[in-house]
Amino acid sequence: MAVSSVSSSMASQAASSSSTKAASVLSSDFETFLKMMTVQMQNQDPLNPVESTDFAVQLATFSQVEQQVLTNQYLESLSSTSGSSGLAAQAQLLGRSVLSSAATDYSGGTIEISPEYPGAADQHILVIRDANGTEVGRRELSGAPETILWSGATDAGETLDQGSYSFSIESYSDGALSATSSARTWTEVTQVRIGDAGAELTLASGATVYETEVDAIR
């Protein structure tokens, strides 16, 4: 059975169980309300009886509360079903690579970096930071829009150790820093979960990004 089918079935069963319990509670409460109304009618003052319209108002008020509770239960079940369906859809991202500005793992070989250059600048520097956010290296770029293949080297000829790294682009005009922009990399998705702000993707580097922060998938 497909993941989406299993999730939908579980969500439907949970919603059905919730509705059944809610209906049972409301039925019990309604019977209690009728008993209380009966006792009220039996013990009213004969010289000053309660108007029949007052009983009608009480009954109508309870009916409105009953309908509101059922509506809330229905909305909760819809929310639960929607969340489960969304998670099943996002699970298809597991094992695939996404392009974002989050940190990525370097384990040898090369990393594809997609820089974003501001328009007015005459020098661009790739800034490399480790998992702690500490700058560990720099590399001058040509400023061309093509993909950068980074093999762990810095301008000083140093080869960095394997680990998690993040990248940014510093742009200079006449020797002065004019802008700092992101440099995106491809990273594999290892976990998906639904958070308050939407789908959260955990990457192989340990970083977490929201689905809205992903620029491409492959």
Coordinates of C-alpha atoms in Angstrom, one line a residue:
M1 CA 0.0 0.0 0.0
A2 CA 1.3 3.5 -0.9
V3 CA 2.4 5.9 1.8
S4 CA -0.3 8.4 0.9
S5 CA -3.0 5.7 1.1
V6 CA -1.9 4.5 4.5
S7 CA -1.7 8.1 5.8
S8 CA -5.2 8.9 4.5
S9 CA -6.6 5.7 6.0
M10 CA -5.1 6.5 9.4
A11 CA -6.3 10.1 9.3
S12 CA -9.9 9.0 8.3
Q13 CA -10.0 6.4 11.1
A14 CA -8.8 9.0 13.6
A15 CA -11.3 11.6 12.4
S16 CA -14.2 9.0 12.6
S17 CA -13.2 7.9 16.1
S18 CA -13.0 11.6 17.2
S19 CA -16.5 12.3 15.7
T20 CA -18.0 9.2 17.4
K21 CA -16.6 10.1 20.8
A22 CA -17.9 13.7 20.4
A23 CA -21.4 12.5 19.4
S24 CA -21.5 10.2 22.4
V25 CA -20.5 13.0 24.8
L26 CA -23.0 15.4 23.3
S27 CA -25.8 12.8 23.5
S28 CA -25.0 12.2 27.2
D29 CA -25.0 16.0 27.8
F30 CA -28.3 16.5 26.0
E31 CA -30.0 13.8 28.1
T32 CA -28.6 15.4 31.3
F33 CA -29.9 18.8 30.0
L34 CA -33.4 17.3 29.4
K35 CA -33.5 15.8 32.9
M36 CA -32.5 19.2 34.4
M37 CA -35.2 20.9 32.4
T38 CA -37.8 18.4 33.6
V39 CA -36.8 18.9 37.2
Q40 CA -37.0 22.6 36.7
M41 CA -40.5 22.3 35.4
Q42 CA -41.6 20.0 38.2
N43 CA -40.3 22.3 40.9
Q44 CA -41.3 25.7 39.6
D45 CA -43.4 28.1 41.6
P46 CA -47.1 27.5 40.7
L47 CA -47.8 31.2 41.4
N48 CA -44.9 32.3 39.2
P49 CA -44.4 29.7 36.6
V50 CA -41.5 29.9 34.1
E51 CA -42.7 31.1 30.7
S52 CA -42.7 28.4 28.0
T53 CA -40.6 30.7 25.8
D54 CA -37.9 30.6 28.4
F55 CA -37.7 26.8 28.1
A56 CA -37.6 27.2 24.3
V57 CA -34.7 29.7 24.6
Q58 CA -32.8 27.3 26.9
L59 CA -33.3 24.4 24.4
A60 CA -32.2 26.6 21.5
T61 CA -29.1 27.8 23.3
F62 CA -28.1 24.2 24.1
S63 CA -28.7 23.2 20.5
Q64 CA -26.4 26.0 19.3
V65 CA -23.6 25.0 21.6
E66 CA -24.0 21.4 20.5
Q67 CA -23.7 22.4 16.8
Q68 CA -20.7 24.6 17.6
V69 CA -18.9 21.7 19.3
L70 CA -19.6 19.4 16.4
T71 CA -18.4 22.0 13.9
N72 CA -15.1 22.4 15.9
Q73 CA -14.6 18.6 15.9
Y74 CA -15.2 18.5 12.1
L75 CA -12.7 21.3 11.5
E76 CA -10.1 19.5 13.7
S77 CA -10.6 16.3 11.7
L78 CA -10.1 18.2 8.4
S79 CA -6.9 19.8 9.7
S80 CA -5.6 16.4 10.8
T81 CA -6.4 14.9 7.4
S82 CA -4.8 17.8 5.5
G83 CA -1.6 17.6 7.6
S84 CA -1.2 13.9 7.0
S85 CA -1.8 14.2 3.3
G86 CA 0.8 17.0 3.1
L87 CA 3.4 15.0 5.0
A88 CA 2.8 12.0 2.7
A89 CA 3.4 14.3 -0.4
Q90 CA 6.5 15.9 1.1
A91 CA 7.9 12.4 1.9
Q92 CA 8.7 12.1 -1.8
L93 CA 11.6 14.6 -1.2
L94 CA 13.5 12.0 0.9
G95 CA 16.8 11.1 -0.7
R96 CA 16.6 13.9 -3.3
S97 CA 18.8 16.9 -3.4
V98 CA 17.5 20.5 -3.0
L99 CA 19.1 23.8 -3.8
S100 CA 19.3 26.2 -0.9
S101 CA 21.6 28.6 1.0
A102 CA 21.8 26.2 4.0
A103 CA 25.0 24.5 5.0
T104 CA 26.1 21.4 3.0
D105 CA 28.4 18.5 3.7
Y106 CA 31.9 18.3 2.1
S107 CA 33.3 14.8 2.0
G108 CA 35.8 15.2 -0.7
G109 CA 35.3 15.6 -4.4
T110 CA 33.5 18.8 -5.5
I111 CA 30.5 20.8 -4.4
E112 CA 28.3 22.7 -6.9
I113 CA 27.8 26.3 -5.7
S114 CA 25.3 28.7 -7.4
P115 CA 26.3 32.3 -6.5
E116 CA 24.1 35.4 -6.6
Y117 CA 26.1 38.5 -7.8
P118 CA 24.8 42.0 -7.2
G119 CA 24.9 44.3 -10.3
A120 CA 27.4 47.0 -9.4
A121 CA 30.6 45.4 -8.2
D122 CA 34.1 44.9 -9.6
Q123 CA 35.3 42.1 -7.2
H124 CA 33.6 39.0 -5.7
I125 CA 34.9 36.8 -2.9
L126 CA 33.5 33.4 -2.0
V127 CA 33.5 33.3 1.9
I128 CA 33.6 29.8 3.4
R129 CA 32.4 29.1 7.0
D130 CA 32.4 26.0 9.0
A131 CA 29.6 24.4 11.0
N132 CA 30.1 26.9 13.8
G133 CA 29.8 29.9 11.5
T134 CA 33.5 30.7 11.7
E135 CA 35.2 31.9 8.6
V136 CA 37.8 29.3 7.5
G137 CA 38.6 30.4 4.0
R138 CA 38.2 32.8 1.0
R139 CA 38.4 32.4 -2.8
E140 CA 38.3 35.1 -5.4
L141 CA 35.6 34.6 -8.1
S142 CA 35.4 35.9 -11.7
G143 CA 31.9 37.2 -11.2
A144 CA 30.6 35.1 -14.1
P145 CA 27.1 33.6 -13.4
E146 CA 28.2 30.0 -14.0
T147 CA 28.1 27.3 -11.4
I148 CA 31.2 27.1 -9.2
L149 CA 32.8 23.7 -8.6
W150 CA 34.5 23.9 -5.2
S151 CA 36.9 21.2 -4.2
G152 CA 37.7 22.2 -0.6
A153 CA 40.5 24.7 -1.5
T154 CA 41.0 28.3 -0.4
D155 CA 43.0 31.1 -2.1
A156 CA 45.9 30.3 0.2
G157 CA 46.1 26.8 -1.3
E158 CA 44.8 25.2 1.9
T159 CA 42.5 22.2 1.6
L160 CA 39.8 22.1 4.3
D161 CA 38.9 19.0 6.2
Q162 CA 35.7 17.1 5.5
G163 CA 32.6 18.5 7.3
S164 CA 29.7 20.9 7.1
Y165 CA 30.3 24.3 5.3
S166 CA 28.2 27.3 4.3
F167 CA 29.0 29.8 1.6
S168 CA 28.3 33.5 0.9
I169 CA 29.5 36.1 -1.7
E170 CA 31.1 39.4 -0.7
S171 CA 31.1 42.0 -3.4
Y172 CA 33.4 45.0 -3.5
S173 CA 33.4 48.2 -5.4
D174 CA 36.6 50.3 -5.5
G175 CA 37.9 48.1 -2.6
A176 CA 34.9 48.7 -0.3
L177 CA 32.4 46.0 0.6
S178 CA 29.2 46.9 -1.3
A179 CA 27.0 43.8 -0.7
T180 CA 26.8 40.3 0.7
S181 CA 24.7 37.7 -1.1
S182 CA 23.9 34.0 -0.7
A183 CA 25.6 31.1 -2.4
R184 CA 23.4 28.1 -2.8
T185 CA 24.4 24.5 -2.9
W186 CA 22.8 21.1 -3.5
T187 CA 22.2 19.0 -0.4
E188 CA 20.3 15.7 0.1
V189 CA 17.1 15.6 2.2
T190 CA 17.2 13.1 5.0
Q191 CA 14.0 13.9 6.9
V192 CA 10.7 15.7 6.3
R193 CA 8.2 16.9 8.9
I194 CA 5.3 19.3 9.1
G195 CA 5.9 22.3 11.4
D196 CA 3.8 25.3 12.3
A197 CA 5.3 27.2 9.4
G198 CA 4.9 24.4 6.8
A199 CA 7.1 21.6 5.6
E200 CA 10.6 21.4 7.3
L201 CA 13.4 19.6 5.5
T202 CA 16.4 18.2 7.4
L203 CA 19.4 18.0 5.2
A204 CA 22.4 15.7 5.2
S205 CA 24.5 18.5 6.7
G206 CA 22.1 18.6 9.7
A207 CA 20.7 22.0 8.6
T208 CA 17.0 22.5 8.4
V209 CA 15.2 24.6 5.8
Y210 CA 11.6 25.3 5.0
E211 CA 10.1 24.2 1.7
T212 CA 9.7 27.8 0.7
E213 CA 13.5 28.4 1.1
V214 CA 14.2 25.7 -1.6
D215 CA 15.0 27.1 -5.1
A216 CA 15.2 23.8 -7.0
I217 CA 14.9 20.0 -6.6
R218 CA 16.7 17.2 -8.5

